[in-house]
Coordinates of C-alpha atoms in Angstrom, one line a residue:
Chain A
M28 CA -78.3 129.8 -18.0
S29 CA -77.0 127.8 -20.9
S30 CA -79.6 125.1 -20.4
R31 CA -82.3 127.7 -21.0
I32 CA -81.2 128.5 -24.5
P33 CA -82.5 125.4 -26.3
L34 CA -85.8 125.7 -24.4
L35 CA -86.1 129.3 -25.5
T36 CA -85.4 128.5 -29.1
V37 CA -88.2 125.9 -29.0
A38 CA -90.5 128.4 -27.5
V39 CA -89.6 131.0 -30.0
S40 CA -90.1 128.8 -33.0
F41 CA -93.5 127.8 -31.7
A42 CA -94.4 131.4 -31.3
M43 CA -93.2 132.2 -34.8
L44 CA -95.3 129.3 -36.1
A45 CA -98.3 130.6 -34.3
A46 CA -97.6 134.0 -35.8
V47 CA -97.6 132.6 -39.3
I48 CA -100.8 130.6 -38.7
F49 CA -102.4 133.7 -37.3
W50 CA -101.6 135.7 -40.4
V51 CA -102.8 133.1 -42.8
G52 CA -106.0 133.3 -40.7
T53 CA -106.4 137.0 -40.9
R54 CA -105.1 137.6 -44.4
D55 CA -108.2 136.6 -46.3
Q56 CA -110.8 138.3 -44.2
S57 CA -111.0 141.2 -46.5
T58 CA -114.7 142.1 -46.1
P59 CA -114.9 145.3 -44.1
T60 CA -117.2 144.8 -41.2
Q61 CA -117.1 148.4 -40.2
A62 CA -119.0 151.0 -42.1
P63 CA -116.8 154.0 -43.0
A64 CA -116.9 156.1 -39.9
K65 CA -117.6 159.2 -41.9
T66 CA -117.3 162.6 -42.3
A67 CA -117.8 165.6 -44.4
N68 CA -121.5 164.9 -44.7
A69 CA -122.7 168.1 -43.0
A70 CA -120.8 170.3 -45.4
P71 CA -122.8 169.9 -48.6
A72 CA -126.1 170.4 -46.9
D73 CA -125.0 173.6 -45.3
R74 CA -123.6 174.8 -48.6
D75 CA -126.8 174.3 -50.5
D76 CA -128.2 177.3 -48.8
T77 CA -125.5 179.6 -50.0
T78 CA -125.0 181.4 -53.3
E79 CA -123.3 178.4 -54.8
S80 CA -126.5 176.5 -55.3
A81 CA -127.8 179.4 -57.4
T82 CA -124.7 179.2 -59.5
K83 CA -125.2 175.5 -59.9
S84 CA -128.8 175.6 -61.0
E85 CA -127.9 178.1 -63.7
D86 CA -125.5 175.6 -65.2
V87 CA -127.5 172.5 -65.2
A88 CA -127.0 171.6 -68.8
V89 CA -123.3 172.3 -69.0
S90 CA -122.4 170.6 -65.7
G91 CA -124.0 167.3 -66.5
N92 CA -121.9 166.9 -69.6
A93 CA -118.8 168.2 -68.0
A94 CA -119.1 165.8 -65.1
S95 CA -119.4 162.6 -67.2
E96 CA -116.7 163.7 -69.5
K97 CA -114.5 164.2 -66.6
S98 CA -114.9 160.9 -64.9
E99 CA -114.0 159.2 -68.1
R100 CA -111.0 161.3 -68.8
L101 CA -109.6 161.0 -65.2
G102 CA -109.4 157.2 -65.6
D103 CA -107.5 156.3 -62.5
A104 CA -108.7 159.2 -60.5
A105 CA -111.6 158.4 -58.2
P106 CA -115.2 159.3 -58.6
P107 CA -116.3 162.8 -57.5
A108 CA -116.2 163.3 -53.8
T109 CA -119.2 163.8 -51.6
A110 CA -117.8 167.3 -50.9
S111 CA -117.3 168.0 -54.6
A112 CA -120.3 166.1 -56.0
A113 CA -121.7 169.4 -57.0
A114 CA -118.6 170.6 -58.7
D115 CA -119.2 171.5 -62.3
F116 CA -115.6 171.1 -63.3
A117 CA -112.7 168.8 -62.6
P118 CA -109.1 169.5 -63.5
P119 CA -107.1 167.2 -65.8
A120 CA -105.4 164.2 -64.1
R121 CA -101.9 164.6 -62.8
N122 CA -100.3 162.4 -65.5
E123 CA -101.8 164.5 -68.3
I124 CA -99.2 167.3 -68.1
P125 CA -97.9 167.5 -71.7
D126 CA -94.3 166.5 -72.4
D127 CA -93.3 169.7 -74.0
E128 CA -92.0 173.2 -73.2
F129 CA -95.3 174.3 -71.8
G130 CA -95.5 171.1 -69.7
A131 CA -92.1 171.7 -68.2
M132 CA -93.3 175.1 -67.0
V133 CA -96.4 173.6 -65.6
R134 CA -94.4 171.1 -63.7
K135 CA -92.2 173.9 -62.4
G136 CA -95.3 175.7 -61.2
R137 CA -96.6 172.6 -59.5
D138 CA -93.3 172.1 -57.7
I139 CA -93.3 175.7 -56.5
F140 CA -96.9 175.3 -55.3
T141 CA -96.2 172.1 -53.3
D142 CA -92.7 172.9 -52.1
T143 CA -92.5 176.7 -52.2
Q144 CA -89.6 176.6 -49.7
T145 CA -87.3 174.7 -52.0
H146 CA -88.3 176.2 -55.3
A147 CA -89.1 179.8 -54.5
G148 CA -87.5 180.1 -51.0
R149 CA -86.1 183.6 -51.7
F150 CA -89.6 185.0 -51.8
V151 CA -90.9 183.2 -48.7
G152 CA -90.7 184.4 -45.1
N153 CA -92.3 181.6 -43.2
D154 CA -92.5 177.8 -43.1
L155 CA -95.6 177.4 -45.3
Q156 CA -96.2 176.0 -48.8
C157 CA -99.0 177.3 -51.1
A158 CA -100.5 173.8 -50.9
N159 CA -100.9 173.9 -47.1
C160 CA -103.9 176.1 -47.6
H161 CA -104.8 175.0 -51.2
L162 CA -105.0 171.3 -50.6
D163 CA -104.3 168.4 -53.0
E164 CA -101.8 170.6 -55.0
G165 CA -104.4 173.3 -55.6
R166 CA -107.0 170.8 -56.8
R167 CA -109.4 170.3 -53.9
P168 CA -112.8 172.0 -54.2
D169 CA -113.6 174.2 -51.2
S170 CA -109.9 174.7 -50.6
A171 CA -109.6 177.7 -53.0
P172 CA -108.5 175.5 -55.9
L173 CA -106.4 177.1 -58.7
W174 CA -108.7 175.8 -61.5
A175 CA -111.6 177.8 -60.1
A176 CA -109.5 180.9 -59.6
W177 CA -107.8 181.1 -63.0
A178 CA -110.7 182.3 -65.1
M179 CA -111.9 184.8 -62.5
Y180 CA -109.0 187.3 -63.1
P181 CA -108.6 190.1 -63.9
A182 CA -110.9 191.1 -61.0
Y183 CA -111.4 194.1 -58.8
R184 CA -110.1 193.5 -55.3
G185 CA -111.3 195.5 -52.3
K186 CA -108.0 194.7 -50.6
N187 CA -106.0 197.0 -52.8
K188 CA -108.8 198.8 -54.5
H189 CA -107.9 198.2 -58.1
V190 CA -108.3 195.5 -60.8
N191 CA -105.8 192.7 -60.3
D192 CA -104.6 190.2 -62.9
F193 CA -103.7 186.7 -61.8
A194 CA -100.0 187.5 -61.4
E195 CA -100.8 190.3 -59.0
R196 CA -103.2 188.0 -57.1
I197 CA -100.3 185.6 -56.6
Q198 CA -97.9 188.4 -55.6
G199 CA -100.4 189.1 -52.8
C200 CA -100.2 185.5 -51.6
F201 CA -96.4 185.8 -51.3
R202 CA -96.6 189.0 -49.4
Y203 CA -99.3 188.0 -46.9
S204 CA -99.9 184.2 -46.7
M205 CA -96.2 183.4 -47.2
N206 CA -95.1 186.5 -45.2
G207 CA -92.5 187.1 -47.9
T208 CA -91.5 189.3 -50.8
P209 CA -93.6 189.3 -54.0
P210 CA -91.6 188.0 -57.0
P211 CA -91.3 190.8 -59.5
R212 CA -93.6 190.8 -62.5
G213 CA -92.2 188.6 -65.2
D214 CA -90.2 186.5 -62.8
E215 CA -90.1 182.8 -63.7
V216 CA -91.8 181.9 -60.4
L217 CA -94.9 183.8 -61.4
V218 CA -94.8 182.6 -64.9
A219 CA -94.6 179.0 -63.7
L220 CA -97.4 179.4 -61.2
E221 CA -99.6 181.0 -63.9
S222 CA -98.8 178.1 -66.2
Y223 CA -99.8 175.6 -63.6
A224 CA -103.1 177.3 -62.8
Y225 CA -103.9 177.8 -66.5
W226 CA -103.2 174.1 -67.2
L227 CA -105.4 173.0 -64.2
A228 CA -108.2 175.1 -65.7
S229 CA -108.0 173.4 -69.1
G230 CA -111.5 173.3 -70.5
A231 CA -113.0 175.2 -67.6
P232 CA -115.9 177.6 -68.4
V233 CA -114.5 181.1 -68.6
A234 CA -115.4 184.0 -66.2
K235 CA -117.7 181.7 -64.2
D236 CA -117.8 181.3 -60.4
L237 CA -117.4 177.6 -60.4
A238 CA -118.8 175.5 -57.5
G239 CA -116.0 174.7 -55.2
R240 CA -114.2 178.0 -55.6
G241 CA -112.7 179.6 -52.6
Y242 CA -113.5 178.4 -49.1
P243 CA -117.1 177.8 -48.1
E244 CA -118.8 180.7 -46.4
L245 CA -120.3 179.5 -43.2
D246 CA -123.5 181.0 -41.8
A247 CA -123.1 183.2 -38.8
P248 CA -122.6 181.0 -35.7
E249 CA -125.4 180.5 -33.2
Q250 CA -123.3 181.8 -30.4
P251 CA -120.5 184.3 -31.0
P252 CA -117.2 182.6 -31.6
S253 CA -115.5 181.9 -28.3
F254 CA -111.7 181.8 -27.6
S255 CA -112.1 179.5 -24.6
R256 CA -114.3 177.0 -26.4
G257 CA -112.0 177.2 -29.4
K258 CA -109.1 176.4 -27.1
Q259 CA -110.8 173.2 -26.1
V260 CA -111.6 172.3 -29.8
F261 CA -107.9 172.9 -30.6
A262 CA -106.7 170.6 -27.8
D263 CA -109.1 167.9 -28.9
H264 CA -108.9 168.0 -32.6
C265 CA -105.8 169.9 -33.8
A266 CA -102.9 169.7 -31.3
L267 CA -102.1 166.1 -32.2
C268 CA -100.7 167.4 -35.5
H269 CA -100.1 171.1 -35.2
G270 CA -98.7 170.8 -31.7
S271 CA -100.1 172.0 -28.5
D272 CA -98.2 175.3 -29.1
G273 CA -99.6 175.5 -32.6
Q274 CA -96.0 175.5 -34.1
G275 CA -96.4 172.4 -36.2
Q276 CA -94.2 169.3 -36.4
R277 CA -91.4 168.1 -38.6
A278 CA -91.0 164.6 -40.0
A279 CA -88.1 162.4 -39.0
D280 CA -86.1 163.7 -42.1
G281 CA -86.5 167.3 -40.9
S282 CA -89.1 168.4 -43.5
L283 CA -92.2 170.1 -42.3
A284 CA -95.1 167.8 -42.0
F285 CA -97.7 169.8 -40.1
P286 CA -97.5 173.6 -40.6
P287 CA -97.5 176.2 -37.9
L288 CA -100.8 178.0 -37.3
W289 CA -99.4 181.1 -35.6
G290 CA -96.2 182.6 -34.4
P291 CA -93.3 184.0 -36.4
R292 CA -93.2 181.1 -39.0
S293 CA -96.9 181.3 -40.0
Y294 CA -99.1 183.6 -42.1
N295 CA -99.0 187.3 -41.2
W296 CA -101.7 189.8 -40.0
G297 CA -102.5 190.8 -43.5
A298 CA -103.2 187.2 -44.9
G299 CA -106.8 186.1 -45.7
M300 CA -106.5 183.3 -43.3
H301 CA -106.1 185.7 -40.4
R302 CA -109.8 186.6 -40.8
V303 CA -111.9 184.5 -38.5
N304 CA -114.6 183.9 -41.1
T305 CA -112.2 182.8 -43.8
A306 CA -110.3 180.4 -41.4
A307 CA -113.6 179.0 -40.2
G308 CA -114.6 178.2 -43.7
F309 CA -111.3 176.6 -44.5
I310 CA -111.3 174.6 -41.3
K311 CA -114.9 173.4 -41.7
A312 CA -114.1 172.0 -45.2
N313 CA -110.6 170.7 -44.7
M314 CA -109.6 170.2 -41.0
P315 CA -108.8 168.0 -39.2
L316 CA -106.9 166.6 -42.2
G317 CA -108.8 163.7 -43.7
A318 CA -111.6 163.9 -41.0
A319 CA -113.2 167.2 -41.5
T320 CA -116.1 166.6 -39.1
L321 CA -116.4 169.7 -37.0
S322 CA -119.7 171.5 -36.5
D323 CA -120.0 175.0 -37.8
Q324 CA -119.9 176.3 -34.2
Q325 CA -116.7 174.4 -33.5
A326 CA -115.1 175.7 -36.7
W327 CA -115.9 179.3 -35.8
D328 CA -114.7 178.8 -32.2
V329 CA -111.3 177.2 -33.2
A330 CA -110.8 179.8 -35.9
Q331 CA -111.4 182.5 -33.3
F332 CA -108.8 180.8 -31.1
I333 CA -106.0 180.4 -33.7
D334 CA -106.6 183.9 -35.1
S335 CA -106.3 185.4 -31.7
Q336 CA -102.7 184.5 -31.5
E337 CA -99.7 186.7 -32.3
R338 CA -98.2 186.3 -35.8
P339 CA -95.9 188.4 -38.1
Q340 CA -96.9 192.0 -38.5
D341 CA -99.2 193.3 -41.2
P342 CA -96.8 194.4 -44.0
R343 CA -99.0 197.5 -44.4
F344 CA -98.3 198.5 -40.8
T345 CA -98.4 202.2 -40.4
G346 CA -96.4 202.4 -37.2
S347 CA -99.5 202.2 -35.0
V348 CA -101.6 199.1 -34.3
S349 CA -104.8 201.0 -33.9
E350 CA -104.2 203.1 -37.0
T351 CA -103.4 200.0 -39.0
A352 CA -106.5 198.2 -37.6
K353 CA -108.7 201.1 -38.5
Q354 CA -107.4 201.4 -42.0
Y355 CA -107.1 197.7 -43.0
H356 CA -109.0 195.4 -40.6
G357 CA -112.7 194.7 -40.6
E358 CA -115.1 193.0 -38.3
H359 CA -113.7 189.5 -38.7
S360 CA -110.2 190.5 -37.8
M361 CA -108.8 190.2 -34.3
Y362 CA -105.9 192.5 -35.1
G363 CA -105.8 195.4 -32.7
K364 CA -108.3 193.8 -30.3
T365 CA -107.5 193.0 -26.7
V366 CA -107.4 189.3 -25.9
N367 CA -106.4 188.1 -22.4
G368 CA -105.1 191.6 -21.6
V369 CA -102.9 191.8 -24.7
V370 CA -103.5 194.0 -27.8
L371 CA -103.0 191.7 -30.8
G372 CA -100.5 193.0 -33.3
Q373 CA -98.6 194.9 -30.6
D374 CA -96.0 192.2 -30.1
A375 CA -96.0 191.0 -33.6
P376 CA -92.6 189.9 -35.0
P377 CA -91.7 192.0 -38.1
S378 CA -93.2 190.9 -41.3
G379 CA -91.3 189.6 -44.3
T380 CA -88.4 188.0 -42.5
T381 CA -86.7 185.6 -44.8
A382 CA -86.9 181.8 -44.6
N383 CA -83.8 180.8 -42.8
V384 CA -84.9 178.4 -40.0
N385 CA -86.1 176.1 -42.7
Q386 CA -84.1 173.5 -44.5
K387 CA -82.5 171.7 -41.7
Chain B
M8 CA -91.6 148.7 -1.7
T9 CA -88.6 149.7 0.3
I10 CA -87.1 146.3 -0.1
R11 CA -87.5 146.6 -3.9
F12 CA -86.1 150.0 -3.8
R13 CA -83.1 148.8 -1.8
L14 CA -82.6 145.9 -4.1
N15 CA -82.7 148.2 -7.0
T16 CA -80.1 150.5 -5.5
I17 CA -77.8 147.6 -4.6
S18 CA -78.1 146.1 -8.0
T19 CA -77.3 149.4 -9.6
L20 CA -74.3 149.8 -7.3
V21 CA -73.0 146.3 -7.6
C22 CA -74.0 146.3 -11.2
L23 CA -73.4 142.6 -12.0
L24 CA -75.6 140.6 -9.6
S25 CA -78.5 141.1 -11.8
V26 CA -78.7 137.6 -13.3
S27 CA -81.0 136.4 -10.5
L28 CA -83.2 139.5 -10.3
W29 CA -85.8 138.8 -13.0
A30 CA -88.1 141.4 -11.5
Q31 CA -85.4 144.0 -12.0
A32 CA -84.6 143.0 -15.5
S33 CA -83.7 146.1 -17.6
P34 CA -85.4 146.7 -20.9
G35 CA -82.2 145.7 -22.6
D36 CA -82.2 142.4 -20.7
I37 CA -85.8 141.7 -21.6
A38 CA -85.1 142.5 -25.2
K39 CA -82.2 140.2 -25.4
Q40 CA -83.0 137.4 -22.9
G41 CA -86.8 137.6 -22.4
L42 CA -88.5 137.3 -19.1
G43 CA -89.0 134.0 -17.3
D44 CA -90.8 131.3 -19.3
D45 CA -93.5 133.5 -20.7
V46 CA -91.6 136.1 -22.6
A47 CA -89.3 135.1 -25.4
P48 CA -86.6 137.7 -26.1
C49 CA -88.1 140.5 -28.2
S50 CA -84.9 140.4 -30.3
S51 CA -85.7 136.9 -31.4
C52 CA -88.5 138.3 -33.5
H53 CA -87.9 142.0 -33.7
G54 CA -84.2 141.8 -34.3
A55 CA -81.1 142.6 -32.2
H56 CA -81.5 146.3 -32.9
G57 CA -85.3 146.3 -33.1
Q58 CA -84.9 146.5 -36.9
G59 CA -87.6 143.9 -37.5
N60 CA -87.5 140.8 -39.7
K61 CA -88.7 141.3 -43.2
A62 CA -88.7 137.7 -44.2
A63 CA -90.9 136.7 -41.3
G64 CA -93.0 139.8 -41.3
F65 CA -92.1 141.0 -37.9
P66 CA -92.3 144.8 -37.6
R67 CA -89.4 147.2 -36.9
L68 CA -89.7 148.8 -33.5
A69 CA -86.6 150.9 -33.5
G70 CA -87.2 154.7 -33.5
L71 CA -91.0 154.5 -33.3
G72 CA -92.5 157.0 -30.8
A73 CA -92.5 155.8 -27.2
P74 CA -96.2 156.8 -26.6
Y75 CA -97.1 154.9 -29.8
L76 CA -95.3 151.7 -28.8
E77 CA -96.6 151.8 -25.2
A78 CA -100.2 152.2 -26.5
Q79 CA -99.6 149.2 -28.7
L80 CA -98.3 147.0 -25.9
N81 CA -101.2 148.0 -23.7
D82 CA -103.7 147.3 -26.5
F83 CA -102.1 143.9 -27.1
A84 CA -102.4 143.1 -23.4
S85 CA -106.0 144.2 -23.1
G86 CA -106.8 142.4 -26.4
A87 CA -108.1 145.5 -28.0
R88 CA -105.4 145.0 -30.6
E89 CA -105.9 141.4 -31.4
N90 CA -102.8 139.3 -31.9
A91 CA -102.1 135.8 -30.6
V92 CA -98.4 136.2 -30.5
M93 CA -98.1 139.5 -28.8
K94 CA -100.9 139.2 -26.4
P95 CA -99.3 136.7 -24.0
I96 CA -96.0 138.6 -24.2
A97 CA -97.6 142.0 -23.4
N98 CA -99.6 140.4 -20.7
A99 CA -96.6 139.0 -19.0
L100 CA -95.1 142.4 -18.7
S101 CA -96.2 144.9 -16.0
A102 CA -97.5 148.3 -17.1
D103 CA -94.2 149.8 -16.0
Q104 CA -92.2 147.2 -18.0
R105 CA -94.4 147.9 -21.1
R106 CA -93.6 151.6 -20.7
A107 CA -89.9 150.8 -20.3
M108 CA -89.8 148.6 -23.3
A109 CA -91.5 151.3 -25.4
R110 CA -88.9 153.8 -24.3
Y111 CA -86.1 151.4 -25.0
Y112 CA -87.1 150.7 -28.5
S113 CA -88.0 154.4 -29.3
Q114 CA -84.4 155.2 -28.5
L115 CA -82.8 152.7 -30.7
R116 CA -81.5 153.9 -34.0
S117 CA -83.5 152.7 -37.0
E118 CA -81.5 150.2 -39.0
P119 CA -82.7 148.6 -42.2
S120 CA -84.0 145.2 -41.8
Q121 CA -81.9 142.5 -43.5
A122 CA -84.1 141.8 -46.4
S123 CA -84.6 145.4 -47.3
T124 CA -82.4 145.4 -50.4
G125 CA -83.9 142.2 -51.8
Q126 CA -87.4 143.6 -51.2
S127 CA -87.2 146.8 -53.2
E128 CA -88.6 145.3 -56.4
N129 CA -90.6 148.0 -58.2
P130 CA -93.6 148.8 -56.1
P131 CA -96.7 149.2 -58.2
E132 CA -97.4 152.8 -59.4
T133 CA -100.9 152.8 -57.9
G134 CA -99.3 152.4 -54.5
A135 CA -97.0 155.3 -55.0
R136 CA -99.9 157.4 -56.2
L137 CA -102.0 156.8 -53.1
A138 CA -99.1 157.2 -50.8
E139 CA -97.8 160.4 -52.3
H140 CA -101.1 162.1 -53.4
G141 CA -103.9 160.4 -51.6
R142 CA -107.3 160.3 -53.2
W143 CA -109.0 163.4 -52.1
A144 CA -112.1 162.7 -54.1
D145 CA -112.7 160.0 -51.4
D146 CA -111.4 162.3 -48.6
I147 CA -108.2 160.3 -48.3
P148 CA -105.1 162.5 -47.7
A149 CA -101.7 161.3 -49.0
C150 CA -100.3 158.8 -46.5
V151 CA -97.1 160.8 -46.4
Q152 CA -98.8 163.8 -45.1
C153 CA -99.2 162.1 -41.7
H154 CA -96.4 159.5 -42.0
G155 CA -93.7 161.8 -43.4
P156 CA -92.0 161.7 -46.8
A157 CA -91.4 158.1 -47.9
G158 CA -93.1 157.1 -44.6
V159 CA -90.2 158.1 -42.3
G160 CA -92.6 158.9 -39.5
V161 CA -93.6 162.2 -37.8
G162 CA -93.2 162.9 -34.1
E163 CA -94.4 160.5 -31.4
H164 CA -97.8 159.6 -32.8
F165 CA -97.3 158.9 -36.5
P166 CA -95.3 155.8 -36.8
A167 CA -92.7 155.2 -39.6
L168 CA -94.0 152.8 -42.3
A169 CA -90.8 152.9 -44.4
G170 CA -89.2 149.5 -44.7
Q171 CA -91.8 147.7 -42.6
P172 CA -92.6 144.2 -44.0
A173 CA -95.3 144.5 -46.7
A174 CA -97.3 141.6 -45.1
Y175 CA -97.3 143.4 -41.8
L176 CA -98.5 146.7 -43.2
E177 CA -101.3 144.9 -45.1
G178 CA -102.2 143.0 -42.0
Q179 CA -102.7 146.3 -40.1
L180 CA -104.8 147.9 -42.7
R181 CA -107.0 144.8 -42.7
A182 CA -107.1 144.7 -38.9
W183 CA -108.6 148.2 -38.9
R184 CA -111.1 147.2 -41.5
N185 CA -112.1 144.2 -39.5
G186 CA -112.3 146.0 -36.2
K187 CA -109.4 144.1 -34.8
R188 CA -107.3 147.1 -34.0
P189 CA -108.3 150.3 -32.0
G190 CA -108.6 153.5 -34.1
G191 CA -105.5 155.2 -32.6
P192 CA -105.4 159.0 -32.0
M193 CA -108.6 160.7 -33.0
G194 CA -109.6 157.5 -34.8
L195 CA -107.7 158.9 -37.8
M196 CA -106.2 155.7 -39.1
A197 CA -109.3 153.5 -38.7
S198 CA -111.3 156.0 -40.7
I199 CA -108.7 156.1 -43.5
A200 CA -108.4 152.3 -43.6
A201 CA -112.2 152.1 -43.9
K202 CA -112.2 154.4 -46.9
L203 CA -109.6 152.4 -48.8
D204 CA -110.6 150.0 -51.6
E205 CA -109.5 146.4 -51.2
S206 CA -107.4 146.8 -54.3
D207 CA -105.4 149.7 -52.6
I208 CA -104.0 147.7 -49.8
K209 CA -101.4 145.5 -51.4
P210 CA -99.8 148.2 -53.7
V211 CA -99.6 150.8 -50.9
A212 CA -98.1 148.3 -48.5
Q213 CA -95.5 147.3 -51.1
Y214 CA -94.7 150.9 -51.7
F215 CA -93.9 151.6 -48.1
A216 CA -92.1 148.3 -47.6
A217 CA -89.7 149.3 -50.4
Q218 CA -88.8 152.7 -48.9
S219 CA -85.7 153.1 -46.8
P220 CA -86.2 153.7 -43.1
T221 CA -82.7 155.3 -43.0
S222 CA -83.7 158.4 -44.8
A223 CA -84.9 159.1 -41.2
K224 CA -82.1 160.9 -39.6
G225 CA -83.7 160.4 -36.2
G226 CA -84.7 163.1 -33.7
G227 CA -86.8 165.6 -35.5
S228 CA -90.0 165.8 -33.4

């Protein structure tokens, strides 16, 4: 036994030497030999057929200017993405938040937006953050970015049948997407979020439907969306992160890394994302994270699958699922429909439960 | 088969005869003593607790997901993940032993590698920006979205980067760009590495090298 030790030591030092040599060898080969194995290419083409291209062509003169101004101003930020090449506005860079009282409120709003649980937890009833559905801190085009939303309010909303200002729009997000309690008017949480959106929209043309607003609207699928095909798409392209049970995953420090897509800790039956067409548009443009390469059909199918799962009750629940469905749910909602022998909404956990499972 | 089984049983019962039973070496034995002439003790490079060796650039294994570690050992063995040091080692282990080693290291507590305090000179700000915010204009999500805050790791498939040697992290990003490492689950990491600029690699590697792996409380999948 003891005679082996020196031998081993020799062997190990040789191996270490080999390792070092190997690294020196690999270190300088910096030329990528693989072409980027990419990605969101289908999206812009599809989108050109929609109303957005009309918007774009109306603004040719303005958008050219705005774009070049933007890329100078952003400095460190990268050139416009393929997905957003058509965008006619880009928000100010992160490090441009002013260092004054207003800037402090903007930062507060950004923190609420990206870590809603910590900074506005009392108004939240699930495990989501605003930024889970509005990616890149509410900056990403085709991910319902805040800079495109800001100037579009006040606006009439069919959902509550009256003109909503921006604060009321955000209250709706808390009630439905966050399955929580809307902060009262004038609450600092609303003020901070408004400040953040206002700042992101610095210099944006007013009352204009900017390219990149909302989620893309997909054309109707060739085949009707299918739960069973969607289940397969989910297993192949989503479960790695969101879990095979759709309940998400936490990082080793206990914080939520991948958000839940259904169940008691996700968005409720009144949220925009519960509509299959909305989810399909979001997914097509943004999921799988960093590799949004699904076909339109796959996006529709997997949206059908995740939006045919039980989730917290619609806060407008009248006491009867069929009644609530009739009153509030249109053709793209699975609420009240029967899937695999179960009426969706019937076993929904109550809406608006408070965030308690959360901070570990 | 039955003989092995019986040997196994006996060795468990007697508990101390194991010195002569190389084939029955436990993962702990292989880690500390190696296996025959072909496999140097893992601990000689990866540290007594699997914490890695920052000075030499050997990665930490402790606490990484078992399926991840097993896939790496299998890829070293097949040559799909090219590495001259690990290939003969992984090849000398049976598939069962590779799985057992993976499980063994996944269960060790992550401890900071020795040099971690010395290493935390200010990582460049560009590295922090890419790590924490990504660069969505190029469809690059924040690294921490998949690797957890500060790179502490998420679940079984998203390895911790926090506290890994900077040279090692750089080497991996280059390996993907040069086609010397398989893409991993859904090819996600290969496609991200391909989208990086050459000038991103060093700063982002330094950023994660400077983070503390102990902010990981363990568990949490």
